[in-house]
Coordinates of C-alpha atoms in Angstrom, one line a residue:
Chain A
X710 CA 1.7 73.3 -9.6
X711 CA -1.2 74.8 -8.5
X712 CA -4.1 76.4 -10.2
X713 CA -3.2 80.0 -9.3
X714 CA 0.2 79.5 -11.2
X715 CA -1.4 78.7 -13.9
X716 CA -4.1 80.9 -13.6
X717 CA -1.8 83.6 -15.6
X718 CA -0.6 81.0 -18.2
X719 CA -4.4 80.3 -20.0
X720 CA -7.1 82.8 -20.6
X721 CA -9.9 81.3 -18.8
X722 CA -12.9 82.0 -21.7
X723 CA -13.7 78.7 -22.1
X724 CA -13.3 77.1 -25.6
X725 CA -15.6 74.8 -28.2
X726 CA -13.7 71.4 -27.0
X727 CA -14.7 72.5 -23.5
X728 CA -18.1 73.2 -23.6
X729 CA -19.0 69.9 -25.6
X730 CA -17.0 68.0 -23.1
X731 CA -19.3 69.6 -20.4
X732 CA -22.4 69.2 -22.4
X733 CA -21.7 65.3 -22.7
X734 CA -21.0 65.1 -19.0
X735 CA -24.2 67.2 -17.7
X736 CA -26.2 65.1 -20.0
X737 CA -25.0 61.6 -18.8
X738 CA -24.7 63.0 -14.8
X739 CA -28.2 64.2 -15.6
X740 CA -29.5 61.1 -16.9
X741 CA -28.4 59.3 -14.1
X742 CA -29.4 61.0 -11.1
X743 CA -33.2 61.3 -12.7
X744 CA -33.3 57.3 -13.6
X745 CA -31.9 56.5 -9.7
X746 CA -34.8 59.7 -8.7
X747 CA -37.3 57.2 -10.4
X748 CA -35.8 54.6 -9.0
X749 CA -35.8 55.7 -5.4
X750 CA -39.7 57.2 -5.5
X751 CA -40.9 53.5 -6.7
X752 CA -42.0 50.8 -4.2
X753 CA -39.9 47.5 -3.8
X754 CA -41.4 44.9 -2.1
X755 CA -39.2 43.2 0.3
X756 CA -40.4 39.7 -0.8
X757 CA -38.4 38.6 -3.9
X758 CA -39.3 36.1 -6.3
X759 CA -36.5 33.7 -7.1
X760 CA -36.3 30.7 -9.8
X761 CA -34.2 27.8 -9.6
X762 CA -34.1 25.7 -12.4
X763 CA -32.2 22.1 -12.2
X764 CA -31.1 22.1 -15.7
X765 CA -30.4 18.0 -16.3
X766 CA -30.4 18.2 -19.9
X767 CA -26.7 19.8 -19.8
X768 CA -25.4 16.9 -17.6
X769 CA -21.8 16.0 -17.9
X770 CA -19.7 13.1 -17.2
X771 CA -16.2 13.8 -15.6
X772 CA -14.4 11.4 -13.9
X773 CA -17.0 9.0 -13.3
X774 CA -19.0 11.4 -11.5
X775 CA -21.7 13.7 -13.1
X776 CA -21.8 17.9 -13.1
X777 CA -25.4 19.0 -13.0
X778 CA -25.9 23.1 -13.4
X779 CA -28.1 24.5 -11.5
X780 CA -29.6 28.1 -12.8
X781 CA -30.7 30.6 -9.8
X782 CA -32.8 33.8 -11.2
X783 CA -33.5 36.9 -8.8
X784 CA -36.8 38.0 -11.0
X785 CA -37.6 41.1 -7.9
X786 CA -36.3 44.5 -7.4
X787 CA -33.8 43.7 -4.7
X788 CA -30.4 42.6 -4.7
X789 CA -30.5 39.1 -2.4
X790 CA -27.7 38.4 0.1
X791 CA -26.7 35.2 1.4
X792 CA -29.1 33.4 -0.6
X793 CA -29.6 29.6 0.2
X794 CA -31.1 26.7 -2.1
X795 CA -31.9 23.6 -0.9
X796 CA -31.6 20.4 -3.2
X797 CA -32.9 17.2 -2.5
X798 CA -32.9 13.8 -3.9
X799 CA -35.4 11.3 -4.6
X800 CA -36.4 7.8 -6.9
X801 CA -35.5 4.4 -6.9
X802 CA -32.3 4.5 -6.2
X803 CA -30.2 7.7 -4.6
X804 CA -27.2 6.0 -4.7
X805 CA -26.4 7.6 -1.3
X806 CA -26.8 11.2 -2.2
X807 CA -27.3 13.5 0.9
X808 CA -29.3 16.6 0.5
X809 CA -27.4 19.7 0.5
X810 CA -27.6 23.6 0.9
X811 CA -26.1 26.1 -1.8
X812 CA -25.0 29.6 -0.5
X813 CA -24.7 32.2 -3.0
X814 CA -23.2 35.4 -1.1
X815 CA -24.9 38.4 -3.7
X816 CA -27.6 37.8 -6.7
X817 CA -28.6 41.4 -8.0
X818 CA -31.8 42.3 -9.4
X819 CA -32.6 40.3 -12.5
X820 CA -29.2 38.2 -12.2
X821 CA -28.5 35.1 -13.2
X822 CA -25.9 32.9 -12.5
X823 CA -25.1 28.9 -12.5
X824 CA -24.0 26.8 -9.8
X825 CA -23.2 22.9 -10.5
X826 CA -23.8 19.5 -8.3
X827 CA -21.5 17.1 -8.4
X828 CA -23.5 13.6 -8.3
X829 CA -22.9 9.7 -8.0
X830 CA -25.6 8.6 -10.1
X831 CA -26.9 9.9 -13.1
X832 CA -29.6 12.2 -12.8
X833 CA -32.5 10.4 -15.1
X834 CA -31.8 8.2 -12.7
X835 CA -33.2 10.6 -9.9
X836 CA -36.0 12.9 -9.0
X837 CA -33.6 16.3 -8.5
X838 CA -36.0 19.4 -6.6
X839 CA -34.1 22.5 -6.2
X840 CA -35.7 25.7 -3.9
X841 CA -34.9 28.7 -2.9
X842 CA -34.8 28.2 1.2
X843 CA -33.4 31.8 2.7
X844 CA -32.3 35.4 1.6
X845 CA -31.4 38.7 3.6
X846 CA -31.6 41.9 2.3
X847 CA -29.3 45.3 3.1
Chain B
X918 CA 31.3 66.8 -24.0
X919 CA 31.7 66.5 -27.5
X920 CA 28.8 65.0 -29.3
X921 CA 28.8 63.9 -33.0
X922 CA 26.3 65.7 -35.3
X923 CA 24.5 62.6 -36.0
X924 CA 24.1 62.2 -32.2
X925 CA 22.6 65.7 -32.3
X926 CA 20.0 64.7 -35.0
X927 CA 19.2 61.8 -33.0
X928 CA 18.5 63.5 -29.6
X929 CA 16.9 65.8 -31.4
X930 CA 14.7 63.8 -32.4
X931 CA 14.3 61.7 -29.8
X932 CA 13.7 64.7 -27.3
X933 CA 10.8 65.4 -30.2
X934 CA 9.0 62.2 -29.3
X935 CA 9.2 62.7 -25.6
X936 CA 8.2 66.4 -25.5
X937 CA 4.8 68.1 -25.2
X938 CA 4.0 71.3 -25.9
X939 CA 2.3 72.7 -22.5
X940 CA -0.5 74.9 -24.4
X941 CA -1.7 75.1 -27.6
X942 CA -2.2 78.5 -29.6
X943 CA -5.4 79.7 -30.9
X944 CA -4.1 79.0 -34.5
X945 CA -3.2 75.8 -33.9
X946 CA -6.4 74.5 -32.0
X947 CA -9.1 77.1 -32.4
X948 CA -11.2 75.4 -31.2
X949 CA -9.3 73.8 -28.4
X950 CA -9.5 69.9 -29.3
X951 CA -6.0 69.1 -28.6
X952 CA -5.8 71.0 -25.7
X953 CA -9.1 69.4 -24.3
X954 CA -7.6 65.7 -25.3
X955 CA -4.5 66.4 -23.2
X956 CA -6.8 67.5 -20.2
X957 CA -8.8 64.8 -20.3
X958 CA -5.8 62.0 -21.1
X959 CA -4.2 63.9 -17.8
X960 CA -7.5 63.6 -15.9
X961 CA -8.1 59.5 -16.7
X962 CA -4.3 59.1 -15.8
X963 CA -4.7 60.5 -12.6
X964 CA -8.2 59.0 -11.6
X965 CA -6.8 55.7 -12.7
X966 CA -3.4 56.4 -10.0
X967 CA -6.3 56.4 -7.1
X968 CA -8.9 54.5 -8.5
X969 CA -7.0 51.7 -9.4
X970 CA -7.2 49.7 -6.4
X971 CA -10.7 50.0 -5.8
X972 CA -11.6 48.9 -9.1
X973 CA -10.0 45.5 -7.6
X974 CA -12.1 45.6 -4.8
X975 CA -14.5 42.8 -4.2
X976 CA -16.8 44.7 -1.3
X977 CA -16.9 47.8 -3.5
X978 CA -18.8 45.6 -6.5
X979 CA -21.0 44.4 -3.9
X980 CA -21.8 47.4 -2.1
X981 CA -22.5 49.0 -5.0
X982 CA -25.6 46.2 -5.8
X983 CA -26.9 46.4 -2.4
X984 CA -27.1 50.3 -1.5
X985 CA -30.8 51.7 -2.1
X986 CA -31.5 54.4 -5.0
X987 CA -31.4 57.0 -2.3
X988 CA -28.1 56.2 -0.9
X989 CA -26.7 55.9 -4.8
X990 CA -28.3 59.7 -5.4
X991 CA -26.5 60.8 -2.2
X992 CA -23.5 59.5 -2.9
X993 CA -23.7 60.9 -6.6
X994 CA -24.5 64.3 -5.0
X995 CA -21.5 63.9 -2.6
X996 CA -19.1 63.3 -5.1
X997 CA -19.9 66.6 -7.1
X998 CA -19.2 68.6 -4.4
X999 CA -16.2 67.3 -3.1
X1000 CA -15.1 67.3 -6.3
X1001 CA -16.0 70.5 -6.8
X1002 CA -14.0 71.4 -3.4
X1003 CA -11.0 69.8 -4.7
X1004 CA -11.1 71.6 -8.4
X1005 CA -11.1 74.5 -7.1
X1006 CA -7.3 74.1 -5.3
X1007 CA -6.6 71.5 -8.0
X1008 CA -9.1 70.1 -11.2
X1009 CA -7.4 68.6 -14.5
X1010 CA -7.7 72.4 -16.7
X1011 CA -5.0 74.9 -16.5
X1012 CA -8.0 77.9 -16.0
X1013 CA -9.0 78.8 -12.9
X1014 CA -12.4 80.2 -11.9
X1015 CA -15.2 79.1 -9.9
X1016 CA -17.6 78.6 -13.1
X1017 CA -14.5 76.1 -14.0
X1018 CA -14.5 74.5 -10.9
X1019 CA -18.4 73.6 -11.3
X1020 CA -17.6 72.3 -15.0
X1021 CA -14.7 70.5 -13.8
X1022 CA -16.2 69.0 -10.7
X1023 CA -19.5 67.4 -13.5
X1024 CA -16.8 66.5 -15.9
X1025 CA -14.8 64.4 -13.1
X1026 CA -17.6 62.7 -11.8
X1027 CA -19.0 61.9 -15.5
X1028 CA -14.8 60.8 -16.7
X1029 CA -15.1 58.8 -13.2
X1030 CA -18.3 56.7 -14.4
X1031 CA -16.5 56.2 -17.9
X1032 CA -13.6 54.8 -17.0
X1033 CA -15.0 52.8 -14.4
X1034 CA -17.4 51.6 -17.0
X1035 CA -13.9 50.3 -19.0
X1036 CA -11.8 48.7 -16.6
X1037 CA -15.5 46.9 -15.1
X1038 CA -16.2 45.8 -18.2
X1039 CA -12.4 44.3 -18.9
X1040 CA -12.3 42.8 -15.6
X1041 CA -15.5 40.9 -16.4
X1042 CA -17.6 42.4 -13.7
X1043 CA -20.1 44.4 -15.2
X1044 CA -22.3 43.0 -18.0
X1045 CA -25.6 44.6 -19.4
X1046 CA -27.7 41.5 -18.5
X1047 CA -29.0 42.9 -15.1
X1048 CA -30.8 45.6 -13.6
X1049 CA -30.2 49.0 -14.3
X1050 CA -29.9 49.6 -10.8
X1051 CA -27.3 47.0 -10.4
X1052 CA -25.3 48.1 -13.1
X1053 CA -25.5 51.8 -11.8
X1054 CA -24.7 51.0 -8.5
X1055 CA -21.8 49.3 -8.9
X1056 CA -20.4 52.2 -11.7
X1057 CA -20.9 55.1 -9.0
X1058 CA -19.3 53.5 -6.0
X1059 CA -16.3 53.0 -7.9
X1060 CA -16.7 56.1 -9.8
X1061 CA -16.3 58.5 -6.5
X1062 CA -12.9 58.0 -6.0
X1063 CA -12.2 57.5 -9.5
X1064 CA -13.2 61.0 -10.0
X1065 CA -11.2 62.2 -7.1
X1066 CA -7.9 61.2 -8.4
X1067 CA -9.5 63.1 -11.5
X1068 CA -10.2 66.4 -9.4
X1069 CA -6.2 66.3 -8.5
X1070 CA -5.1 65.9 -11.5
X1071 CA -3.0 68.9 -11.4
X1072 CA -1.2 67.9 -8.3
X1073 CA -0.7 64.1 -9.3
X1074 CA 0.4 64.5 -13.3
X1075 CA 0.5 67.7 -14.2
X1076 CA 4.0 69.3 -15.6
X1077 CA 5.7 66.5 -14.0
X1078 CA 9.5 65.5 -15.1
X1079 CA 12.3 64.1 -14.4
X1080 CA 14.2 67.0 -15.5
X1081 CA 14.2 67.7 -11.8
X1082 CA 15.8 64.8 -10.5
X1083 CA 18.9 64.8 -13.4
X1084 CA 19.0 68.0 -12.7
X1085 CA 19.7 67.8 -9.4
X1086 CA 21.9 64.9 -9.7
X1087 CA 24.0 66.6 -12.1
X1088 CA 24.4 69.2 -9.4
X1089 CA 25.4 67.3 -6.9
X1090 CA 28.0 65.7 -8.6
X1091 CA 29.5 68.0 -11.0
X1092 CA 32.7 66.1 -11.6
X1093 CA 30.9 63.4 -12.9
X1094 CA 29.8 64.5 -16.1
X1095 CA 29.9 61.3 -18.1
X1096 CA 26.8 61.1 -20.0
X1097 CA 27.1 57.0 -20.3
X1098 CA 26.7 57.3 -16.6
X1099 CA 24.4 60.1 -16.1
X1100 CA 22.5 57.5 -18.5
X1101 CA 23.2 54.6 -16.2
X1102 CA 22.1 56.7 -13.5
X1103 CA 19.0 57.8 -14.7
X1104 CA 18.0 54.5 -15.8
X1105 CA 18.5 52.8 -13.0
X1106 CA 16.3 55.1 -11.2
X1107 CA 13.7 54.8 -13.5
X1108 CA 13.8 51.3 -13.1
X1109 CA 13.6 51.7 -9.1
X1110 CA 10.8 53.9 -9.6
X1111 CA 9.2 51.4 -11.8
X1112 CA 9.7 48.4 -9.4
X1113 CA 9.1 50.3 -6.6
X1114 CA 5.3 52.1 -7.6
X1115 CA 4.6 48.4 -8.8
X1116 CA 5.0 46.9 -5.8
X1117 CA 3.5 49.4 -3.7
X1118 CA 0.0 48.9 -6.1
X1119 CA 0.3 45.3 -6.8
X1120 CA 1.1 44.4 -3.4
X1121 CA -2.4 45.8 -1.8
X1122 CA -4.4 43.7 -4.8
X1123 CA -1.8 40.8 -4.8
X1124 CA -2.9 38.6 -1.6
X1125 CA -6.9 39.4 -2.7
X1126 CA -9.0 36.4 -3.7
X1127 CA -10.2 38.8 -6.4
X1128 CA -7.2 38.2 -8.8
X1129 CA -8.3 35.0 -9.0
X1130 CA -12.1 35.5 -9.5
X1131 CA -10.8 38.3 -12.6
X1132 CA -8.4 35.7 -14.1
X1133 CA -10.7 32.7 -13.7
X1134 CA -13.6 34.5 -15.6
X1135 CA -11.8 36.5 -18.1
X1136 CA -10.6 34.9 -21.8
X1137 CA -7.6 34.7 -23.3
X1138 CA -9.3 37.4 -25.7
X1139 CA -9.7 39.7 -23.0
X1140 CA -6.2 39.0 -21.0
X1141 CA -4.9 40.4 -24.4
X1142 CA -7.2 43.3 -24.3
X1143 CA -6.1 44.0 -20.9
X1144 CA -2.3 43.6 -22.0
X1145 CA -3.5 46.5 -24.2
X1146 CA -5.1 48.5 -21.9
X1147 CA -2.2 48.2 -19.5
X1148 CA 0.6 49.0 -22.2
X1149 CA -2.2 52.4 -23.1
X1150 CA -2.4 53.8 -19.6
X1151 CA 1.6 53.2 -18.7
X1152 CA 1.9 55.7 -22.2
X1153 CA -1.0 58.1 -20.7
X1154 CA 0.6 58.1 -17.5
X1155 CA 3.4 58.5 -18.0
X1156 CA 4.1 60.3 -21.2
X1157 CA 0.9 61.8 -22.2
X1158 CA 0.2 63.6 -19.0
X1159 CA 2.5 66.7 -19.2
X1160 CA 5.2 65.2 -19.7
X1161 CA 7.3 68.0 -21.5
X1162 CA 10.8 67.1 -21.5
X1163 CA 13.5 65.0 -20.4
X1164 CA 17.3 65.1 -20.9
X1165 CA 18.5 62.2 -22.6
X1166 CA 22.2 61.8 -22.5
X1167 CA 23.0 59.0 -24.2
X1168 CA 20.8 58.7 -27.0
X1169 CA 19.1 55.4 -27.9
X1170 CA 16.4 53.7 -29.4
X1171 CA 15.7 52.6 -25.7
X1172 CA 14.6 56.5 -24.9
X1173 CA 11.9 56.5 -27.3
X1174 CA 8.4 56.2 -25.6
X1175 CA 7.6 53.0 -27.0
X1176 CA 10.4 51.2 -25.4
X1177 CA 10.1 52.7 -21.9
X1178 CA 6.1 52.1 -22.2
X1179 CA 6.9 48.4 -22.6
X1180 CA 10.3 47.8 -20.5
X1181 CA 8.0 50.0 -17.9
X1182 CA 5.0 46.9 -18.5
X1183 CA 7.3 44.3 -18.3
X1184 CA 9.0 45.4 -15.3
X1185 CA 5.0 45.2 -13.9
X1186 CA 4.6 41.8 -14.8
X1187 CA 7.5 40.7 -13.3
X1188 CA 7.2 42.1 -9.7
X1189 CA 3.1 40.9 -10.8
X1190 CA 4.3 37.3 -10.7
X1191 CA 6.9 37.2 -7.9
X1192 CA 4.4 38.9 -5.9
X1193 CA 1.6 36.4 -6.8
X1194 CA 4.4 33.7 -6.5
X1195 CA 4.9 35.1 -2.4
X1196 CA 2.3 36.3 -1.3
X1197 CA -0.6 35.1 -4.2
X1198 CA -3.8 32.8 -3.3
X1199 CA -2.6 29.0 -3.3
X1200 CA -4.0 28.5 -6.6
X1201 CA -1.9 31.5 -8.2
X1202 CA 1.0 29.6 -9.7
X1203 CA -0.8 26.0 -9.8
X1204 CA -0.9 25.9 -13.7
X1205 CA 1.0 28.1 -16.6
X1206 CA -2.6 29.4 -17.9
X1207 CA -3.6 30.0 -14.6
X1208 CA -0.4 31.6 -13.4
X1209 CA -0.2 34.1 -16.9
X1210 CA -3.9 34.9 -16.6
X1211 CA -3.0 36.3 -13.0
X1212 CA -0.2 38.0 -13.8
X1213 CA -1.8 39.6 -16.8
X1214 CA -4.6 40.3 -14.5
X1215 CA -2.4 41.8 -11.8
X1216 CA -0.5 43.5 -14.3
X1217 CA -3.4 46.2 -14.6
X1218 CA -2.8 48.1 -11.1
X1219 CA 0.8 47.3 -11.1
X1220 CA 1.6 49.4 -14.7
X1221 CA -0.6 52.1 -13.3
X1222 CA 1.5 52.2 -9.8
X1223 CA 4.6 51.6 -11.8
X1224 CA 4.1 54.6 -14.1
X1225 CA 3.1 57.2 -10.9
X1226 CA 6.0 55.8 -9.7
X1227 CA 8.1 57.1 -11.9
X1228 CA 6.2 61.2 -11.8
X1229 CA 7.1 61.1 -8.3
X1230 CA 10.5 60.6 -8.3

């Protein structure tokens, strides 16, 4: 079935319902285009601030190990790729806890993500430090 | 073949269920709402056939977040332009003019965006706690292929009817006019088309990590919603998208749109589970809850494929 086949079967005069659909569609597409244009002309610095918080108060014990959430937030205006977080431990007894890296594939603008650490000792006996190490931009 | 009056009545009522008028006259539909509703349903059906596998693709989600605003603007402009040309030859409405193509291209892009928002929300990929440019990037990258499907709606789904296959099969074997056998043949053809379409679509995504990612983050309530949306899409594609009439050889309640939709979805779920067990990620069937969750998640693209399969046979 082609449009030419159907051409004779229906008058081309647009009905009210089609005008409504067209009006809503035009408003939606124009709003998106306008927003993108404003974003495009705005300055977006390459340096992106990232906040990393170790939420020791939300620790949970599971089968003898402690799971601690770490909240990572991109406060900048660029999406980060391959964001690496460095986690280190200090304190009286680190319980053999080795420092390590966490990598997040993509973290969008203003986006927040949670990752979880497994610890052998309770986090109150440790000083856990987590900081952003590196990222890539596209 | 003698048909009892009671059967004739049942047959008429069943045909009334599965028959949709192609056009609405000015008296019954003065403002064109019913016809416009039918056109938009057809558009969504066609858009889902093209866009569904891409809506389940992780790289598409990520590309949307990393593209610059200029890139996204160019993508939006390109989508409008390509949809305009496609609408000249196909489109999703029955009228034909340059002005109509222009109107359809804008509507196709807008509808593509809304459909993408709905599916991305359903699979938990879209949340509004992010920056707007991040959200819009995901939507626009997905909306482009969906809108192309919408602009091809007339080629894909308009006036697709299973009458053709039934007629040809009847003509090729004139001696075989036993309604029971004709009905069985039609049902088997439908089942084969359903399973074939579901397999074709679901195989594209079944081995990928996306199914696991989505299944792990959607709650049981979201999975129930996903099942409802799957049934709705199935109904829209098979019956609402211009399914004119259908020959019923042996009238029964199994020929009703509701029963056929449920059976098509059930077949899609079976195909999804088997594909997950055969080629899915190793965790796919490690527990009952994960198996159910992943089957429901994969069931959405599978049912779109199943419905599409029924259209092209």
